Amino acid sequence: MYPRLKIARSLLSNDGAIFISIDEGEKSNLKRLCDEVFGEENHRNTILTRRRVKSLNVQFAENGLFSMNVGTEYILVYSKSTQFLMNALRVKKNDVPIKGTWNVFWSGADRPTLRYNLLGFTPSSGQWRWAKQKALEAVENYNLYLSKYANQMTLEEYWKSTGQKFKFIRKIKNGTGKNGGVQYWLPPSDTVLRTTNWTDIEVSQIKKDYDLPFENPKNVELIKELIRLIPGKEFTVLDFFAGSGTTADAIFRLNTEDGGNRKFVLVQIAEPTSENSDARQTDYKDVAMISKERIRLAGKNVSNAGSQLDIGFRVLQIDTSNMKDVYYTPDQTNQATLFNNVDNIKRNRTPEDLLFQVLVDWGVDLTLPIKSETINGKQVFFVDGNALVACFDTEITEDLVTEIAKRAPQCVVFRDMGFVSDSLKINVEQVFKQLSPVTVLKVL
């Protein structure tokens, strides 16, 4: 876990956070690791979730138990810095109140700038809950209610008639204490702020949404709720353990619900499925194949429901470089290497392989749109319009170079051994200077 946590921290934005699910057996060890990597001060919460209880202990109950069944799991929440602020989530109440309540307007936090005269009382310590102007408006709102509407309707009815926007403050006659009897009104609500007790949500999802051979996938509703904690609707979620692809499914659904543009990066090693498992019997040779199929099915589901969401995704696999060693460390003693045409690219590498190496090496967003065209019989890639144009075919002619230059690309990449002649290879830069002077020219 330690190296993964170090990588996770380096990848996090300054206002980002990490959520790590763990059982109680390793919780304390993980907490120590996270305190070291992220800093103890960046531990935000430990969320408690419900785990489906198995009946393992029933047969031993009469004779006494060595330990109870485990009914909960934990989610540790760490931020990279103090810039991360969570959304305030709310959950439905079991018993919805009809009437509002009055509460103490004084708070124990020590901010002298929020100690001002209100209804003839100024606290000597602590602070009022709101800024002065907001509090004075709430006092006026309540006085208006008393003078004009109290005989006609309840405070709850008046609050509703104002569009449920007014706030109210009053002072109890002969009130004492640190608040001097000053109170503010809390309207009735069918929700309450969510705490770290998430036992209303189960960790695993027993009922499968898809006919896939994967046991105990993470609950989509749990992942959606965690993502809702993150402010905004346009950010990237990285999942180091993709498993069945629940995170991608959750993001598809959440974007559909609230019009968000969240993206995901899922990481899953090609861990082989068991020889005699249902997965292997249905041609899922590794877990990554299950992840990919889950993402396809999840995208299809939201599309079938009428969503216009972009459900496209790309699958990339870690591999060795496409380039031969001579490309990185040319043999200075071998004159043939220096002056003769030497192909830098390994055999059996496709144009797509070369294109994505260029994107990775140059730090280009791998989700940008890519279009392939055939020009003069050669395959030419256009990344994000004309931002990057690449052709890795051989036997490239001046006509093709001229045609590409007319498109005024920002950057062009060719294969070093791709030109029909050395003279064209030398003169190609001049062609672009004449037709597209701002183009950056590269060769592999």
Coordinates of C-alpha atoms in Angstrom, one line a residue:
M1 CA 0.0 0.0 0.0
Y2 CA 2.8 2.5 0.8
P3 CA 4.1 3.0 -2.7
R4 CA 0.5 3.3 -4.0
L5 CA -0.3 5.9 -1.4
K6 CA 2.8 7.9 -2.4
I7 CA 1.8 7.8 -6.0
A8 CA -1.8 8.7 -5.1
R9 CA -0.6 11.8 -3.2
S10 CA 1.6 12.9 -6.1
L11 CA -1.4 12.6 -8.5
L12 CA -3.9 14.4 -6.3
S13 CA -4.7 18.0 -7.0
N14 CA -4.2 20.4 -4.1
D15 CA -7.9 20.5 -3.5
G16 CA -8.3 16.7 -4.0
A17 CA -9.0 13.9 -1.6
I18 CA -8.6 10.1 -1.4
F19 CA -11.1 7.6 0.0
I20 CA -9.8 4.2 1.1
S21 CA -12.1 1.3 2.0
I22 CA -10.6 -1.1 4.7
D23 CA -11.9 -3.6 7.2
E24 CA -11.2 -3.3 10.9
G25 CA -8.3 -5.8 10.9
E26 CA -6.1 -3.4 8.9
K27 CA -7.6 -0.1 9.8
S28 CA -5.0 0.9 12.3
N29 CA -2.1 0.0 10.1
L30 CA -3.6 1.9 7.1
K31 CA -4.2 5.0 9.4
R32 CA -0.5 5.1 10.4
L33 CA 0.5 4.8 6.7
C34 CA -1.8 7.6 5.6
D35 CA -0.8 9.8 8.5
E36 CA 2.8 9.5 7.3
V37 CA 2.1 10.0 3.6
F38 CA -0.7 12.7 3.7
G39 CA 0.0 14.2 7.2
E40 CA -2.0 13.5 10.3
E41 CA -3.6 17.0 10.0
N42 CA -5.1 16.0 6.6
H43 CA -7.1 13.1 8.0
R44 CA -10.6 14.4 7.5
N45 CA -12.9 11.6 8.6
T46 CA -13.3 7.9 9.0
I47 CA -16.6 6.9 7.6
L48 CA -18.5 3.8 9.0
T49 CA -20.4 1.7 6.5
R50 CA -22.5 -1.4 6.8
R51 CA -21.2 -4.8 5.9
R52 CA -23.5 -7.7 5.1
V53 CA -23.4 -10.1 8.1
K54 CA -22.8 -13.7 7.4
S55 CA -24.2 -16.4 9.6
L56 CA -20.9 -18.0 10.3
N57 CA -21.3 -17.8 14.1
V58 CA -24.8 -19.2 14.4
Q59 CA -23.6 -22.8 14.7
F60 CA -21.2 -21.9 17.6
A61 CA -23.5 -19.5 19.4
E62 CA -24.6 -21.8 22.2
N63 CA -21.0 -22.7 23.2
G64 CA -19.8 -19.1 23.2
L65 CA -18.0 -17.1 20.6
F66 CA -14.3 -16.3 20.2
S67 CA -15.4 -13.0 18.4
M68 CA -18.6 -11.5 17.0
N69 CA -19.4 -11.3 13.3
V70 CA -18.0 -8.1 11.7
G71 CA -20.9 -5.9 10.6
T72 CA -19.1 -2.7 9.5
E73 CA -16.2 -1.5 7.4
Y74 CA -14.4 1.8 7.2
I75 CA -13.6 4.5 4.6
L76 CA -10.6 6.7 5.5
V77 CA -10.8 10.2 4.0
Y78 CA -7.5 12.1 3.5
S79 CA -6.9 15.4 1.7
K80 CA -3.7 16.6 0.1
S81 CA -4.1 20.1 1.7
T82 CA -6.5 22.3 3.6
Q83 CA -7.9 23.5 0.3
F84 CA -10.2 20.5 0.1
L85 CA -13.7 21.3 1.4
M86 CA -16.5 18.7 1.3
N87 CA -20.0 19.2 0.1
A88 CA -22.5 19.2 3.0
L89 CA -24.6 16.0 2.2
R90 CA -28.0 15.6 3.6
V91 CA -30.1 12.5 4.3
K92 CA -33.8 11.9 4.9
K93 CA -35.1 11.9 8.4
N94 CA -37.2 9.0 9.7
D95 CA -39.5 11.3 11.6
V96 CA -40.2 14.6 9.8
P97 CA -41.1 17.5 12.2
I98 CA -44.0 19.7 11.5
K99 CA -42.8 22.7 13.6
G100 CA -39.6 24.6 13.6
T101 CA -37.4 25.0 16.7
W102 CA -35.6 27.8 18.5
N103 CA -31.9 27.3 19.2
V104 CA -29.1 29.3 20.9
F105 CA -27.6 31.9 18.6
W106 CA -24.3 31.9 20.5
S107 CA -21.4 29.7 19.5
G108 CA -18.3 28.7 21.5
A109 CA -15.9 29.5 18.7
D110 CA -13.7 32.6 19.5
R111 CA -14.1 35.3 16.8
P112 CA -14.1 38.8 18.3
T113 CA -15.4 40.3 15.1
L114 CA -18.6 38.4 15.5
R115 CA -19.2 39.7 19.0
Y116 CA -21.5 42.7 18.5
N117 CA -24.6 44.2 20.2
L118 CA -27.7 42.3 19.3
L119 CA -31.1 43.0 20.9
G120 CA -29.3 44.8 23.7
F121 CA -26.8 42.1 24.5
T122 CA -23.1 41.7 23.5
P123 CA -21.4 38.3 24.4
S124 CA -18.2 38.7 26.4
S125 CA -16.8 35.4 24.9
G126 CA -17.5 33.1 22.0
Q127 CA -19.4 34.6 19.0
W128 CA -22.7 35.1 17.3
R129 CA -23.4 32.5 14.6
W130 CA -23.9 35.0 11.7
A131 CA -22.5 38.3 10.5
K132 CA -24.1 41.5 12.0
Q133 CA -26.1 42.5 8.9
K134 CA -27.6 39.1 8.4
A135 CA -28.5 38.9 12.1
L136 CA -30.2 42.3 12.1
E137 CA -32.3 41.4 9.0
A138 CA -33.4 38.2 10.9
V139 CA -34.5 40.4 13.9
E140 CA -36.5 42.6 11.5
N141 CA -38.1 39.6 9.9
Y142 CA -39.3 38.3 13.3
N143 CA -40.6 41.7 14.4
L144 CA -42.5 42.0 11.1
Y145 CA -44.1 38.6 11.7
L146 CA -45.1 39.6 15.3
S147 CA -46.6 42.9 14.3
K148 CA -48.6 41.9 11.1
Y149 CA -49.0 38.2 10.8
A150 CA -48.8 36.5 14.2
N151 CA -52.6 36.7 14.7
Q152 CA -53.2 35.2 11.2
M153 CA -50.8 32.3 10.9
T154 CA -48.1 30.3 12.6
L155 CA -44.4 31.1 12.1
E156 CA -44.1 28.0 10.0
E157 CA -46.9 29.1 7.7
Y158 CA -45.4 32.6 7.4
W159 CA -42.0 31.2 6.6
K160 CA -43.6 29.1 3.8
S161 CA -45.4 32.1 2.4
T162 CA -42.1 34.0 2.1
G163 CA -40.7 31.3 -0.1
Q164 CA -38.9 29.5 2.8
K165 CA -36.2 32.1 2.6
F166 CA -36.6 34.3 5.7
K167 CA -34.5 33.8 8.8
F168 CA -35.7 34.8 12.3
I169 CA -34.0 35.9 15.6
R170 CA -35.6 36.8 18.9
K171 CA -34.6 37.4 22.5
I172 CA -36.2 35.7 25.4
K173 CA -37.4 38.1 28.1
N174 CA -35.0 38.1 31.1
G175 CA -32.8 35.7 29.2
T176 CA -29.4 34.9 30.8
G177 CA -26.3 33.0 30.1
K178 CA -23.6 33.5 27.5
N179 CA -26.1 34.2 24.8
G180 CA -28.3 36.5 26.9
G181 CA -31.4 34.7 25.7
V182 CA -30.8 35.4 22.0
Q183 CA -32.2 32.6 19.8
Y184 CA -32.5 31.8 16.1
W185 CA -35.2 29.8 14.4
L186 CA -34.5 26.5 12.7
P187 CA -37.3 25.7 10.2
P188 CA -38.7 22.2 10.0
S189 CA -36.8 19.9 7.6
D190 CA -37.2 16.4 6.2
T191 CA -33.4 16.1 6.0
V192 CA -30.4 16.3 8.3
L193 CA -26.7 16.8 7.6
R194 CA -25.0 13.5 7.0
T195 CA -22.5 12.4 9.6
T196 CA -19.7 9.8 9.4
N197 CA -22.2 7.1 10.2
W198 CA -23.1 5.7 6.8
T199 CA -24.5 2.4 8.0
D200 CA -27.6 3.1 5.9
I201 CA -25.5 2.1 2.9
E202 CA -24.1 -1.3 2.4
V203 CA -20.5 -1.7 1.2
S204 CA -21.1 -4.5 -1.3
Q205 CA -24.0 -4.8 -3.7
I206 CA -25.5 -8.3 -3.5
K207 CA -28.1 -7.8 -6.2
K208 CA -26.2 -7.6 -9.5
D209 CA -27.2 -5.0 -12.1
Y210 CA -25.3 -6.9 -14.8
D211 CA -24.8 -10.6 -15.7
L212 CA -21.1 -10.6 -15.0
P213 CA -19.1 -13.2 -13.1
F214 CA -17.8 -11.0 -10.2
E215 CA -18.5 -11.6 -6.6
N216 CA -19.5 -8.9 -4.1
P217 CA -19.0 -5.7 -6.3
K218 CA -18.9 -2.4 -4.5
N219 CA -22.3 -0.7 -4.0
V220 CA -22.9 1.9 -6.7
E221 CA -24.9 4.0 -4.3
L222 CA -21.9 4.1 -1.9
I223 CA -19.5 5.3 -4.6
K224 CA -22.0 7.9 -5.8
E225 CA -22.3 9.3 -2.3
L226 CA -18.6 9.5 -1.9
I227 CA -18.3 11.3 -5.3
R228 CA -21.0 13.7 -4.1
L229 CA -18.7 14.8 -1.3
I230 CA -16.4 16.4 -3.9
P231 CA -17.3 20.0 -4.8
G232 CA -18.1 20.7 -8.5
K233 CA -19.3 18.5 -11.3
E234 CA -16.2 18.5 -13.5
F235 CA -13.2 16.6 -12.1
T236 CA -11.4 13.3 -12.6
V237 CA -11.7 10.3 -10.3
L238 CA -8.9 7.8 -10.2
D239 CA -9.6 4.2 -8.9
F240 CA -6.5 2.2 -8.3
F241 CA -8.5 -1.1 -8.0
A242 CA -11.1 -1.1 -10.7
G243 CA -12.4 -4.6 -10.0
S244 CA -15.8 -4.9 -11.7
G245 CA -15.8 -1.2 -12.7
T246 CA -18.3 0.2 -10.2
T247 CA -16.6 3.6 -10.1
A248 CA -17.1 4.1 -13.8
D249 CA -20.7 3.0 -13.5
A250 CA -21.3 5.4 -10.6
I251 CA -19.9 8.3 -12.5
F252 CA -22.0 7.6 -15.6
R253 CA -25.1 7.5 -13.4
L254 CA -24.3 10.6 -11.4
N255 CA -23.4 12.6 -14.5
T256 CA -26.8 11.6 -16.0
E257 CA -28.6 12.6 -12.8
D258 CA -27.1 16.1 -12.3
G259 CA -25.6 17.0 -15.8
G260 CA -22.0 16.7 -14.6
N261 CA -18.9 16.2 -16.7
R262 CA -16.9 14.0 -14.3
K263 CA -14.3 11.7 -15.8
F264 CA -12.6 8.5 -14.6
V265 CA -9.3 6.7 -14.8
L266 CA -9.6 3.1 -13.7
V267 CA -6.5 0.9 -13.1
Q268 CA -6.8 -2.9 -13.0
I269 CA -4.0 -5.4 -13.5
A270 CA -4.8 -8.3 -15.8
E271 CA -5.2 -10.6 -12.8
P272 CA -6.1 -14.1 -14.1
T273 CA -9.5 -15.5 -13.1
S274 CA -9.5 -18.9 -11.4
E275 CA -9.3 -21.9 -13.7
N276 CA -12.7 -23.4 -12.7
S277 CA -14.5 -20.1 -12.0
D278 CA -17.7 -18.9 -13.8
A279 CA -15.6 -16.1 -15.2
R280 CA -13.2 -18.4 -16.9
Q281 CA -16.0 -20.6 -18.2
T282 CA -17.5 -17.5 -19.8
D283 CA -14.2 -16.5 -21.5
Y284 CA -13.3 -13.8 -19.0
K285 CA -9.6 -14.8 -18.7
D286 CA -8.7 -11.9 -16.3
V287 CA -10.4 -9.3 -14.1
A288 CA -9.5 -6.4 -16.5
M289 CA -11.8 -8.0 -19.1
I290 CA -14.7 -7.9 -16.6
S291 CA -13.9 -4.3 -15.8
K292 CA -14.1 -3.3 -19.5
E293 CA -17.4 -5.2 -20.1
R294 CA -19.0 -3.5 -17.0
I295 CA -18.1 -0.1 -18.4
R296 CA -19.6 -0.9 -21.8
L297 CA -22.8 -2.2 -20.2
A298 CA -23.0 0.8 -17.8
G299 CA -22.7 3.2 -20.7
K300 CA -25.3 1.3 -22.7
N301 CA -27.7 1.4 -19.8
V302 CA -27.6 5.2 -19.5
S303 CA -27.9 5.6 -23.2
N304 CA -30.9 3.3 -23.4
A305 CA -32.5 5.5 -20.7
G306 CA -32.3 8.5 -23.0
S307 CA -29.1 10.1 -21.8
Q308 CA -26.9 12.1 -24.2
L309 CA -23.9 11.5 -22.0
D310 CA -20.5 10.8 -23.7
I311 CA -20.0 7.1 -22.7
G312 CA -16.8 6.6 -24.7
F313 CA -13.7 5.3 -23.0
R314 CA -10.2 4.1 -24.0
V315 CA -8.3 1.1 -22.8
L316 CA -4.6 1.4 -22.5
Q317 CA -2.1 -1.3 -21.5
I318 CA 1.3 -0.7 -20.0
D319 CA 4.0 -2.0 -22.4
T320 CA 7.6 -1.5 -23.3
S321 CA 8.6 1.5 -25.4
N322 CA 8.0 1.3 -29.2
M323 CA 11.5 2.7 -29.7
K324 CA 14.7 0.7 -30.0
D325 CA 17.5 1.4 -27.5
V326 CA 19.4 3.3 -30.1
Y327 CA 16.7 6.0 -30.2
Y328 CA 17.5 6.9 -26.6
T329 CA 21.2 6.1 -26.4
P330 CA 22.8 6.2 -29.9
D331 CA 26.0 4.3 -30.2
Q332 CA 28.5 7.1 -30.7
T333 CA 31.2 4.7 -31.9
N334 CA 29.1 3.3 -34.7
Q335 CA 29.3 5.7 -37.7
A336 CA 26.5 3.8 -39.5
T337 CA 24.2 4.7 -36.7
L338 CA 25.0 8.4 -36.9
F339 CA 24.9 8.9 -40.7
N340 CA 22.9 6.0 -42.3
N341 CA 19.2 5.6 -42.2
V342 CA 18.3 3.5 -39.1
D343 CA 14.7 2.6 -38.2
N344 CA 14.2 3.6 -34.5
I345 CA 11.0 1.7 -34.1
K346 CA 10.6 -1.9 -33.0
R347 CA 9.1 -4.4 -35.3
N348 CA 5.4 -5.3 -35.1
R349 CA 4.3 -1.9 -33.6
T350 CA 1.1 -0.5 -35.1
P351 CA 0.5 3.2 -36.0
E352 CA -1.9 3.4 -33.0
D353 CA 1.0 2.2 -30.7
L354 CA 3.2 5.0 -32.0
L355 CA 0.5 7.6 -31.7
F356 CA -0.2 6.9 -28.1
Q357 CA 3.5 6.8 -27.2
V358 CA 3.7 10.4 -28.6
L359 CA 0.7 11.4 -26.6
V360 CA 2.1 10.0 -23.4
D361 CA 5.6 11.3 -24.0
W362 CA 4.4 14.8 -24.6
G363 CA 1.8 14.8 -21.8
V364 CA -1.2 15.2 -24.2
D365 CA -4.6 14.4 -22.7
L366 CA -5.4 10.8 -23.7
T367 CA -9.1 11.5 -23.9
L368 CA -8.9 14.0 -26.7
P369 CA -10.8 13.1 -29.9
I370 CA -8.8 11.3 -32.5
K371 CA -9.8 11.1 -36.1
S372 CA -8.1 9.0 -38.8
E373 CA -8.1 9.9 -42.5
T374 CA -6.6 8.4 -45.6
I375 CA -4.7 11.0 -47.6
N376 CA -2.9 10.0 -50.7
G377 CA -3.2 6.4 -49.6
K378 CA -1.6 6.9 -46.2
Q379 CA -3.2 6.8 -42.8
V380 CA -3.1 10.2 -41.0
F381 CA -4.2 10.9 -37.4
F382 CA -5.7 14.2 -36.4
V383 CA -5.8 14.7 -32.6
D384 CA -8.1 17.4 -31.2
G385 CA -8.7 18.8 -34.7
N386 CA -5.4 20.1 -36.0
A387 CA -3.7 20.3 -32.6
L388 CA -1.5 17.3 -33.5
V389 CA -1.2 15.5 -36.8
A390 CA 0.7 12.3 -37.2
C391 CA 1.6 9.9 -40.0
F392 CA 3.7 6.8 -39.3
D393 CA 3.4 5.2 -42.7
T394 CA 6.4 4.7 -45.0
E395 CA 7.0 5.9 -48.6
I396 CA 5.7 9.4 -47.6
T397 CA 5.8 11.8 -50.7
E398 CA 6.1 15.5 -51.1
D399 CA 2.4 15.6 -52.2
L400 CA 1.3 14.1 -48.9
V401 CA 3.5 16.5 -46.9
T402 CA 2.1 19.4 -48.9
E403 CA -1.5 18.3 -48.3
I404 CA -0.9 18.0 -44.5
A405 CA 0.8 21.4 -44.4
K406 CA -2.3 23.0 -46.0
R407 CA -4.3 21.9 -42.9
A408 CA -2.1 24.3 -40.8
P409 CA -1.5 21.8 -38.0
Q410 CA 0.0 23.0 -34.7
C411 CA 2.4 20.0 -34.5
V412 CA 3.2 17.2 -37.0
V413 CA 4.9 13.9 -36.4
F414 CA 6.4 11.6 -39.0
R415 CA 8.4 8.4 -38.9
D416 CA 12.1 9.0 -39.3
M417 CA 12.4 6.3 -41.9
G418 CA 9.0 7.2 -43.5
F419 CA 10.1 9.5 -46.4
V420 CA 10.7 8.3 -50.0
S421 CA 14.1 10.0 -50.1
D422 CA 16.6 11.7 -47.9
S423 CA 16.2 14.9 -49.9
L424 CA 12.5 15.1 -49.0
K425 CA 13.3 14.3 -45.4
I426 CA 15.7 17.3 -45.4
N427 CA 13.3 19.6 -47.3
V428 CA 10.1 18.8 -45.4
E429 CA 10.7 21.5 -42.9
Q430 CA 10.8 24.1 -45.7
V431 CA 7.5 22.9 -47.0
F432 CA 5.9 23.6 -43.6
K433 CA 7.6 27.0 -43.3
Q434 CA 6.1 28.0 -46.6
L435 CA 2.5 26.7 -46.0
S436 CA 2.2 26.6 -42.2
P437 CA 5.0 28.6 -40.5
V438 CA 3.7 28.0 -37.0
T439 CA 3.8 24.2 -37.2
V440 CA 6.2 22.3 -34.9
L441 CA 7.8 19.4 -36.8
K442 CA 8.9 16.1 -35.0
V443 CA 10.2 12.8 -36.2
L444 CA 10.4 9.4 -34.5

